Short mmCIF file of C-alpha atoms in Angstrom, two decimals:
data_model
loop_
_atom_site.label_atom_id
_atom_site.label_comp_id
_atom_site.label_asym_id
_atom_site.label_seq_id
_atom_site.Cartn_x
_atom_site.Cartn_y
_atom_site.Cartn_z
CA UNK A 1 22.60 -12.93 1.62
CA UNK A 2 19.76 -12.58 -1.27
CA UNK A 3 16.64 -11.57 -0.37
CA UNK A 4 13.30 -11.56 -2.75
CA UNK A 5 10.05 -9.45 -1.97
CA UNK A 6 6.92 -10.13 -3.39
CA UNK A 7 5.20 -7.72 -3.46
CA UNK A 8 2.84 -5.28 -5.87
CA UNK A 9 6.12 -3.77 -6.89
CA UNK A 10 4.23 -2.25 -10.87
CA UNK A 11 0.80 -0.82 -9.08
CA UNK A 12 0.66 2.64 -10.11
CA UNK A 13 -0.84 3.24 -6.53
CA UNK A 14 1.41 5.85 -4.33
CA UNK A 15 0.99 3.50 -1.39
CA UNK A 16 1.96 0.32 -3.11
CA UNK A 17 5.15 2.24 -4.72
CA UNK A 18 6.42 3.48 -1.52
CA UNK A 19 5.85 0.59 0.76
CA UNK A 20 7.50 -1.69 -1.70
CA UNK A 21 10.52 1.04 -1.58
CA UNK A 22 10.25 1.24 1.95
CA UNK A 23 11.28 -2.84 2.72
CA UNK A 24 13.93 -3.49 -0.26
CA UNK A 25 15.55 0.01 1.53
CA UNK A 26 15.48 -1.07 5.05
CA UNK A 27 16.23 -4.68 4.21
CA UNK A 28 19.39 -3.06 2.16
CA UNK A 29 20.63 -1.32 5.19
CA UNK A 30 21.55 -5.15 7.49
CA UNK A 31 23.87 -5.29 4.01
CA UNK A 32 21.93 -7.50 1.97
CA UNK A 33 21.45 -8.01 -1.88
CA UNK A 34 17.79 -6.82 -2.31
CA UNK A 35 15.63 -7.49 -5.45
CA UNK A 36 11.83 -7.62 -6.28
CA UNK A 37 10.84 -10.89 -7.55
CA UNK A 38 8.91 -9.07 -10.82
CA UNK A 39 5.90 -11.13 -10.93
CA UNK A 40 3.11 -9.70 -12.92
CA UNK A 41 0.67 -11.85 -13.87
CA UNK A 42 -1.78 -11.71 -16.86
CA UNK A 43 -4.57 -10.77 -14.66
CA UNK A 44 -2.87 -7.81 -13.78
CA UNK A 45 -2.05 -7.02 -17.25
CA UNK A 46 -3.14 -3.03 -18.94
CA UNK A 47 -4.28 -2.56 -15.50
CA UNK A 48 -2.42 0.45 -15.58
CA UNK A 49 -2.17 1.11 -19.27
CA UNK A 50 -2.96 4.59 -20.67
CA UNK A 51 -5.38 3.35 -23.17
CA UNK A 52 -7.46 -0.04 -21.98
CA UNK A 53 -10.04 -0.73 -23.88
CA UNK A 54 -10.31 -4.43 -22.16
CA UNK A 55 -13.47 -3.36 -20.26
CA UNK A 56 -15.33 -3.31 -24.22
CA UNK A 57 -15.20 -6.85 -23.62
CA UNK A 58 -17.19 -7.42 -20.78
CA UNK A 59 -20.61 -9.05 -21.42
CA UNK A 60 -22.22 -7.95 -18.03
CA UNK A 61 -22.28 -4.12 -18.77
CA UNK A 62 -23.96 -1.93 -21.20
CA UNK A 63 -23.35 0.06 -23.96
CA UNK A 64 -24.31 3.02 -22.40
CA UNK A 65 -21.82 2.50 -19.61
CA UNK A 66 -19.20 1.65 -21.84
CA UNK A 67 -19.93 4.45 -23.65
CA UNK A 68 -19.23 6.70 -20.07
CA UNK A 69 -16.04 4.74 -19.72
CA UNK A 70 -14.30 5.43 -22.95
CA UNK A 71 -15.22 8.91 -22.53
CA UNK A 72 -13.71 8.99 -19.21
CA UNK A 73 -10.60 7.54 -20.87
CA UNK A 74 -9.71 10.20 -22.75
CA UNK A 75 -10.76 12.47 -20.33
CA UNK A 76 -8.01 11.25 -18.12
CA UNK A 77 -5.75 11.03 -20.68
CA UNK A 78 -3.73 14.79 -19.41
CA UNK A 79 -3.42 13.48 -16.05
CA UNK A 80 -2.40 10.12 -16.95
CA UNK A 81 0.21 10.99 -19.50
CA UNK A 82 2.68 12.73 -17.21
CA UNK A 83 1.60 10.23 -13.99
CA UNK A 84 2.78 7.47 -15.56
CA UNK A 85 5.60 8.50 -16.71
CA UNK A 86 6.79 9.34 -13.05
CA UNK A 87 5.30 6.19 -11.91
CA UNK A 88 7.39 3.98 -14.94
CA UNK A 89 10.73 6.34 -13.74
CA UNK A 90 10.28 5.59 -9.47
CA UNK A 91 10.01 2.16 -10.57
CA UNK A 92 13.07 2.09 -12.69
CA UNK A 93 15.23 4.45 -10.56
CA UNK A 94 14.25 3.78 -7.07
CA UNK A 95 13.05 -0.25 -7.43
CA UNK A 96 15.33 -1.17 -9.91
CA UNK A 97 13.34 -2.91 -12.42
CA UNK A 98 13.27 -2.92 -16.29
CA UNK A 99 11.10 -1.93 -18.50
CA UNK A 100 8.66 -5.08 -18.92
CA UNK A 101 7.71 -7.38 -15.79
CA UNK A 102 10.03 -10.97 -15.47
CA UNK A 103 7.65 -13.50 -14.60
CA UNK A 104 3.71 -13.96 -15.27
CA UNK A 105 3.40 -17.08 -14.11
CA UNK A 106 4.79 -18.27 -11.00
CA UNK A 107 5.92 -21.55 -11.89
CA UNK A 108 8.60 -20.07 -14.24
CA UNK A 109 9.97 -18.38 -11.09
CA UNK A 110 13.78 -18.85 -10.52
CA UNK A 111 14.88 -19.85 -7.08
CA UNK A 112 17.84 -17.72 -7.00
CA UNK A 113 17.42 -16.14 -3.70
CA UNK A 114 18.30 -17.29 -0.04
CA UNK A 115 15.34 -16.08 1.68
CA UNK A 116 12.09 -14.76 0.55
CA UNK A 117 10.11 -11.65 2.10
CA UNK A 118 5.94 -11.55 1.46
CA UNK A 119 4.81 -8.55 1.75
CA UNK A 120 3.23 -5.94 2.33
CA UNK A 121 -0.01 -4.43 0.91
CA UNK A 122 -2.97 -6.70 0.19
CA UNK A 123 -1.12 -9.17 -1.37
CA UNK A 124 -3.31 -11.97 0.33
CA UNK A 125 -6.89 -10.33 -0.95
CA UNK A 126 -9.45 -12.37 -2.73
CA UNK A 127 -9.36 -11.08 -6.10
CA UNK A 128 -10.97 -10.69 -9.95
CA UNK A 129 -8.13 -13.01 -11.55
CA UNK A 130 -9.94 -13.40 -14.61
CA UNK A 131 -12.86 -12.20 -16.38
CA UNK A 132 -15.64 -14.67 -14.59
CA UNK A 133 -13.08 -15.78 -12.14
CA UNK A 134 -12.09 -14.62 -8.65
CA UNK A 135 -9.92 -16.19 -5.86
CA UNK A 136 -6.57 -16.25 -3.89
CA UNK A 137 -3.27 -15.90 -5.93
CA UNK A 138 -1.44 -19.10 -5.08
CA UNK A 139 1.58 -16.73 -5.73
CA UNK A 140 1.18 -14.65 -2.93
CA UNK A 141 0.73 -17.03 -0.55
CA UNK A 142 4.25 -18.94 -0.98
CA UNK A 143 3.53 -21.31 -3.76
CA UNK A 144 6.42 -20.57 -6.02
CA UNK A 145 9.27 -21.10 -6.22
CA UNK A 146 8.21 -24.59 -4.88
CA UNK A 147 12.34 -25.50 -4.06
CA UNK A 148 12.60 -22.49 -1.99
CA UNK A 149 14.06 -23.04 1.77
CA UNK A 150 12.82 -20.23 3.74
CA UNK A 151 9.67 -18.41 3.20
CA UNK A 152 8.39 -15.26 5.28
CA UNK A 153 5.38 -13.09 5.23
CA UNK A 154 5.95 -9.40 6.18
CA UNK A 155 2.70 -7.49 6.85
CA UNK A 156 0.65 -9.03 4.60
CA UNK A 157 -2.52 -8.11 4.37
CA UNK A 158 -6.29 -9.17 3.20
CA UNK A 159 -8.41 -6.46 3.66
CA UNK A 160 -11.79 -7.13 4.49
CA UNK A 161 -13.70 -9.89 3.37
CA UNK A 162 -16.31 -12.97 4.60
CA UNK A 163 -14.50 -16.53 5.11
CA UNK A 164 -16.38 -19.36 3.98
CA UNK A 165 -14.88 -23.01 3.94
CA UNK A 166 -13.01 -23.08 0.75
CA UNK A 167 -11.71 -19.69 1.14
CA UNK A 168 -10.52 -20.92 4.88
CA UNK A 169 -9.13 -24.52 3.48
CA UNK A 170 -6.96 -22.72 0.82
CA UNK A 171 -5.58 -20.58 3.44
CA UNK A 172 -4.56 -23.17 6.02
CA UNK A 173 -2.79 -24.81 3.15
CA UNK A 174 -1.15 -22.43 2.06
CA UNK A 175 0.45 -20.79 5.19
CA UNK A 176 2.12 -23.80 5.55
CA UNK A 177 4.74 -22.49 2.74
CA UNK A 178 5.62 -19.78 5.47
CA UNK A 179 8.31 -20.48 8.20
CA UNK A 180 7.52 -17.25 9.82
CA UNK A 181 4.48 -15.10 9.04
CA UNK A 182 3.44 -10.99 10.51
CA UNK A 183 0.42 -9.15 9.27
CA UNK A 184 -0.40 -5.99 9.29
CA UNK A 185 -4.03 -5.80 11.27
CA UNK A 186 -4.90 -7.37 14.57
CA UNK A 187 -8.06 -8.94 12.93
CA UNK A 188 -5.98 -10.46 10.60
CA UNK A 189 -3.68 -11.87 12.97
CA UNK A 190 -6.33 -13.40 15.18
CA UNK A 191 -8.08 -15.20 11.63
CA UNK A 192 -4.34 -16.66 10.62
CA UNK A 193 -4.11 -17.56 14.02
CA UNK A 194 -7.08 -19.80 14.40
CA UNK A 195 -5.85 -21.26 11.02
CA UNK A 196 -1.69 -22.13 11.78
CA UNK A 197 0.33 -23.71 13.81
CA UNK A 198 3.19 -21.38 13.47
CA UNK A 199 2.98 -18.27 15.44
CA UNK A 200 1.80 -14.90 14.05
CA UNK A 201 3.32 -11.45 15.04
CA UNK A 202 1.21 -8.27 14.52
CA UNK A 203 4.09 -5.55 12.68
CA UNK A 204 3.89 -2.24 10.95
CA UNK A 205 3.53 -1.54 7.51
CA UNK A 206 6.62 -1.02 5.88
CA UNK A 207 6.38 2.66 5.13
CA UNK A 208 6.84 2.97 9.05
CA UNK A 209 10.13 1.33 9.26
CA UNK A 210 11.85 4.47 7.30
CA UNK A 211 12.01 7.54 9.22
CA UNK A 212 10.32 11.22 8.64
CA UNK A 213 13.52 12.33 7.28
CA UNK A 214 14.43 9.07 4.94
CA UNK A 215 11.08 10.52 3.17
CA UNK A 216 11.98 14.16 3.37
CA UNK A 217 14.97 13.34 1.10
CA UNK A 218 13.10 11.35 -1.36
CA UNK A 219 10.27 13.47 -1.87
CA UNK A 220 10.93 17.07 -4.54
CA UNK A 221 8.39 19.69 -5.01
CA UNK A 222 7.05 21.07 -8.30
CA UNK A 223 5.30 24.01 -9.33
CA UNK A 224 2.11 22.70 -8.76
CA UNK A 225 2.89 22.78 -4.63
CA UNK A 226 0.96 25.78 -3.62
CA UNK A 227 2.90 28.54 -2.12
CA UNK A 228 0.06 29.12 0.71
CA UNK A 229 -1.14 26.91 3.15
CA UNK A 230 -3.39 23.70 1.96
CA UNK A 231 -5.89 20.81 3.29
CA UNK A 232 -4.51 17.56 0.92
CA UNK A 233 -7.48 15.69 0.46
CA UNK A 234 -6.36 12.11 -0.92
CA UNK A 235 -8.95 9.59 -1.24
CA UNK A 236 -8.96 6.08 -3.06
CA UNK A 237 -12.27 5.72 -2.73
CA UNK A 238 -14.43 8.93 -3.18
CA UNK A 239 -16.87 9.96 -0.51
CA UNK A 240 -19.19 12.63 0.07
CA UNK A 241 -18.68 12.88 3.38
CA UNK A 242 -14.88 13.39 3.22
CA UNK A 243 -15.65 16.28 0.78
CA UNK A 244 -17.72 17.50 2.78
CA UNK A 245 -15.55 17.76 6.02
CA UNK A 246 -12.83 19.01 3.25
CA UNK A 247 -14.91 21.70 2.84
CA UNK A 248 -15.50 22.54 6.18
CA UNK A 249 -12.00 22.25 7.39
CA UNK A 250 -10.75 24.61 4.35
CA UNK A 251 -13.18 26.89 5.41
CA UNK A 252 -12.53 27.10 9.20
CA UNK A 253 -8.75 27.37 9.16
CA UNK A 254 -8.60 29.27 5.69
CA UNK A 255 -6.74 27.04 3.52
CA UNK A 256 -6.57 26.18 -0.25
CA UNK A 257 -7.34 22.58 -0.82
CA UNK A 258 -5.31 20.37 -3.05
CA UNK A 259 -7.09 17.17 -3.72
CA UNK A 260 -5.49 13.39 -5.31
CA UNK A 261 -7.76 10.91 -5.73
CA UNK A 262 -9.98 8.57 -7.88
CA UNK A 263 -12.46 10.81 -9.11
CA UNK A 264 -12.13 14.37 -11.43
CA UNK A 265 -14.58 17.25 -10.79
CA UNK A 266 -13.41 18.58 -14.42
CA UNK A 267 -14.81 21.97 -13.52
CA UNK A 268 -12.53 22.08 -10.43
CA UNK A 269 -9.63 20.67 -12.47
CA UNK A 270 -7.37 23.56 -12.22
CA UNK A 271 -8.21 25.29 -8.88
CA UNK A 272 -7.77 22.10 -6.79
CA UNK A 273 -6.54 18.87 -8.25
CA UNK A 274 -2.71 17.92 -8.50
CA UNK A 275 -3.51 14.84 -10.45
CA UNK A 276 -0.44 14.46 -12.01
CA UNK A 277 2.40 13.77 -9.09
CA UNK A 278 4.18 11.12 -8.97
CA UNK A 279 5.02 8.79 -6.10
CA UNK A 280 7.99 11.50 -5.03
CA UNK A 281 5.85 14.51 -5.46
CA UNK A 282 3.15 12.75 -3.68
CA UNK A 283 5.42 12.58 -0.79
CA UNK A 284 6.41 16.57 -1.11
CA UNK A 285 2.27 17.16 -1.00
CA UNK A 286 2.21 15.29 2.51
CA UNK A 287 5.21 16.80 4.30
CA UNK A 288 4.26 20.46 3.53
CA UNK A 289 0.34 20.00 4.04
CA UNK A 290 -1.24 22.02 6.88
CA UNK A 291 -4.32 19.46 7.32
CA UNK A 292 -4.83 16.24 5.51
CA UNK A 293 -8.07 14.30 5.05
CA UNK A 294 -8.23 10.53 3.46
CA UNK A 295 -10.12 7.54 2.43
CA UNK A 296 -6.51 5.71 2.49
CA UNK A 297 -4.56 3.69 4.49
CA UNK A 298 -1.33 5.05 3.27
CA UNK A 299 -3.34 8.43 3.04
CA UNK A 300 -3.79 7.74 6.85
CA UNK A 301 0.06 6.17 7.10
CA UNK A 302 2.10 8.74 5.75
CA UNK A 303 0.32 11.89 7.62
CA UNK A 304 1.04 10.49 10.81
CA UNK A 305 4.82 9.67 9.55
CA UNK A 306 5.35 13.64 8.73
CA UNK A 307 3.12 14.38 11.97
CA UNK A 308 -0.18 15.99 10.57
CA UNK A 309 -3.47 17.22 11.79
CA UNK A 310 -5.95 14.72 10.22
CA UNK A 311 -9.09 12.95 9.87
CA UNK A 312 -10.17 9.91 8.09
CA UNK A 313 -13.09 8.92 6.72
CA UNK A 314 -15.45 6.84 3.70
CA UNK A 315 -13.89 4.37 3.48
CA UNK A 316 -17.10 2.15 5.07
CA UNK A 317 -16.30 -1.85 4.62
CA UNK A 318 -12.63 -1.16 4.13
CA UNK A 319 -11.87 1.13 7.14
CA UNK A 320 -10.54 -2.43 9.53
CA UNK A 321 -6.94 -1.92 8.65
CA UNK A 322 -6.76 2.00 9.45
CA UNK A 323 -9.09 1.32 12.70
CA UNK A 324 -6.77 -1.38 13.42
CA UNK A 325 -3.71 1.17 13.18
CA UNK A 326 -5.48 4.01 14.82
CA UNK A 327 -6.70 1.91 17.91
CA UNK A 328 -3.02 1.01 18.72
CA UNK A 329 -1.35 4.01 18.43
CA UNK A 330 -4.58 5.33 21.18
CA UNK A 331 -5.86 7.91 18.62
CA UNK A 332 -9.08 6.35 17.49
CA UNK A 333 -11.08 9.03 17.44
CA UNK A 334 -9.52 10.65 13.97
CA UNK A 335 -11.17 7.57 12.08
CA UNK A 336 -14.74 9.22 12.04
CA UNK A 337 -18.07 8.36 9.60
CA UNK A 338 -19.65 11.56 8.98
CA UNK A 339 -18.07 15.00 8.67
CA UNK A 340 -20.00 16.94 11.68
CA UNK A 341 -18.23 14.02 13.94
CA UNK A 342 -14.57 15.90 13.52
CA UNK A 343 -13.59 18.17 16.35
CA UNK A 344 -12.17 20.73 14.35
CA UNK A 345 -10.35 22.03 17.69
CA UNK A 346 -8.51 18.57 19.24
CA UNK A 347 -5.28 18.41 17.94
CA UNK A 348 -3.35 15.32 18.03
CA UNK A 349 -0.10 14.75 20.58
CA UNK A 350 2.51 13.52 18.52
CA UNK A 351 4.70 13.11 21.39
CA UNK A 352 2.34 10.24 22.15
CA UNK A 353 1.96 8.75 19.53
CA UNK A 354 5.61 8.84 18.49
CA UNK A 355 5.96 6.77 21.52
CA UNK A 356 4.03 4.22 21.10
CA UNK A 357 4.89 4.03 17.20
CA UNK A 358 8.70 3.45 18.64
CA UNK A 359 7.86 0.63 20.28
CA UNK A 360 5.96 -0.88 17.26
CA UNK A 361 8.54 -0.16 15.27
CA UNK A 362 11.22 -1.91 17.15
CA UNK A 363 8.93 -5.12 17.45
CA UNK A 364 8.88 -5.05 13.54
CA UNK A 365 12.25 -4.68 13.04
CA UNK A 366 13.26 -6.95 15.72
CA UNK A 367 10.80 -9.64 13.48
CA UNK A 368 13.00 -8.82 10.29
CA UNK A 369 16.24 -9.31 12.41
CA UNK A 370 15.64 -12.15 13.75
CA UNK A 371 14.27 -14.41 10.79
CA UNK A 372 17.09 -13.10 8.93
CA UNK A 373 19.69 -14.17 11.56
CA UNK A 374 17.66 -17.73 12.15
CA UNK A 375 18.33 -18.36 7.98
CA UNK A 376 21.93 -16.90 8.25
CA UNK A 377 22.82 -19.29 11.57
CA UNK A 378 21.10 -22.49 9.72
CA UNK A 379 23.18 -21.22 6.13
CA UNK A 380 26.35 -21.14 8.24
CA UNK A 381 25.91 -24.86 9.94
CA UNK A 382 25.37 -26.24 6.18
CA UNK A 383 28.65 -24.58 5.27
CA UNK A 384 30.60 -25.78 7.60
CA UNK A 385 28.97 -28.96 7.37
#
């Protein structure tokens, strides 16, 4: 059988990267031709570019502000350089696709698969499509390709965000396209509920289906991995507060700090950033950490896959999908607001939580298994047919 993902298989994000890897790999192993769909579409276009100078166009901001940003672009330029590159090579190497994206508009999509996967990551998230103009991504949401038999969403996701009656009439439409659908958070599942008639399972992101050890071989080691013991601090979004518990934490268990994230202290550039690892190296930083703090899901994800010490935090609005994940596997308290609410002395049981992570691991997989075996049953009575 041929399976498609759609997915956000060219965001230079380590999460996106490994979570796409993480389905085409386990999806490989029940013996099945696996490929990305490669939609890109314009909108996403120099999103990840070296040099973008798109945001000279905008009317709505400043010159002063553009000024800021095209410093900051050159700025970044010595951490981008190299980051790309490794991000360009995973995507090659480990996702198997070329150089420049297939499709940027989903009607030009071939229908060349015999089941399509959705999923994961935010693919369902109201977003900027165009300069003045936001919305849903018909794409995403099963549109295309229109001739397509069997549709299924696989922990999608929307993050956070207010329904109004538009937004809600597009969705109810649109999950129609879906035979089967899963999402990642329990909020989410309750909202699709109230808006399908086709049942809704609550699964794990895909980065959970692979074990500790699947990402132990993957992930290499530079010479930027300290030799002594280190607090990662990765953060998406920056925060103050996580600093600040960074700080605190480095400082009670004496430990270097290696930080990833958004935002450059340039004065702190060489004594604590590794902004240069790619989506492999990333994965080296995690298993070998002695502490981790995040503003990330996947930040969040992959310290509980390699069985960290951890706390997360700032991530305000956005924090519903890790709460979501944290309340299940019954360790809510590491998802904290301010930095004086972390016990620095509770450690978590990972015998626990490895328990109840089995169990909502085999629910996922069982999910996978059996929409694959309800297409391959109903392929097999056309055959023979």
């Amino acid at each position: 059988m041929k399976i498609g993902i759609f997915t956000f298989q060219r965001a230079h994000n380590y999460g996106a990267a490994l979570q796409a890897y993480a389905l085409m790999t386990t999806l490989k192993r029940y013996g099945h031709e696996v490929i990305f769909i490669d939609y890109w579409p314009d909108y996403r276009k120099g999103m990840y570019d070296l040099i973008n100078f798109s945001f000279l166009k905008d009317p709505s901001t400043g010159l002063l502000f553009k000024f800021k940003k095209l410093v900051n672009v050159f700025l970044k330029l010595p951490r981008n350089v190299p980051r790309n590159r490794k991000f360009n090579q995973f995507f090659q190497k480990e996702l198997d696709l070329a150089i420049n994206s297939k499709y940027t508009k989903g009607e030009n999509i071939v229908d060349d698969c015999d089941l399509y996967v959705f999923g994961s990551d935010q693919i369902w998230r109201y977003n900027k499509l165009f300069l003045f103009q936001k919305g849903f991504d018909p794409v995403y949401w099963g549109k295309y390709p229109i001739t397509a038999k069997r549709k299924i969403a696989y922990a999608a996701s929307m993050g956070m965000m207010e329904m109004d009656e538009d937004r809600e009439k597009f969705v109810k439409v649109h999950l129609q396209n879906f035979t089967a659908i899963s999402v990642r958070e329990n909020y989410l599942k309750e909202l699709i509920t109230s808006l399908s008639d086709t049942p809704v399972s609550q699964v794990l992101d895909p980065v959970f289906l692979l074990e500790k050890y699947d990402w132990q071989k993957l992930s290499v080691s530079n010479k930027t991995t300290p030799k002594e013991k280190y607090i990662l601090f990765y953060h998406l979004v920056f925060s103050k507060e996580a600093l600040k518990l960074v700080d605190q934490l480095a400082k009670h268990y004496s430990l270097k700090i290696i930080e990833i994230g958004s935002k450059e202290h340039l004065l702190k550039f060489s004594r604590r950033y590794n902004q240069v690892a790619g989506p492999i190296e990333f994965l080296h930083l995690f298993s070998q950490a002695a502490f981790v703090v995040s503003t990330s899901f996947h930040g969040v994800s992959f310290s509980i896959i390699f069985q960290k010490q951890f706390y997360a935090l700032g991530m305000k609005k956005n924090s519903g999908r890790v709460q979501s994940l944290l309340e299940s596997l019954a360790i809510p308290e590491r998802l904290i607001d301010k930095a004086d609410q972390a016990d620095l002395n509770q450690a978590i049981d990972y015998e626990e939580v490895a328990c109840k992570l089995n169990l909502q691991k085999q629910k996922s997989i069982k999910f996978l298994e059996s929409e694959i075996a309800v297409f391959a049953t109903t392929r097999d009575d056309v055959i023979r047919a």
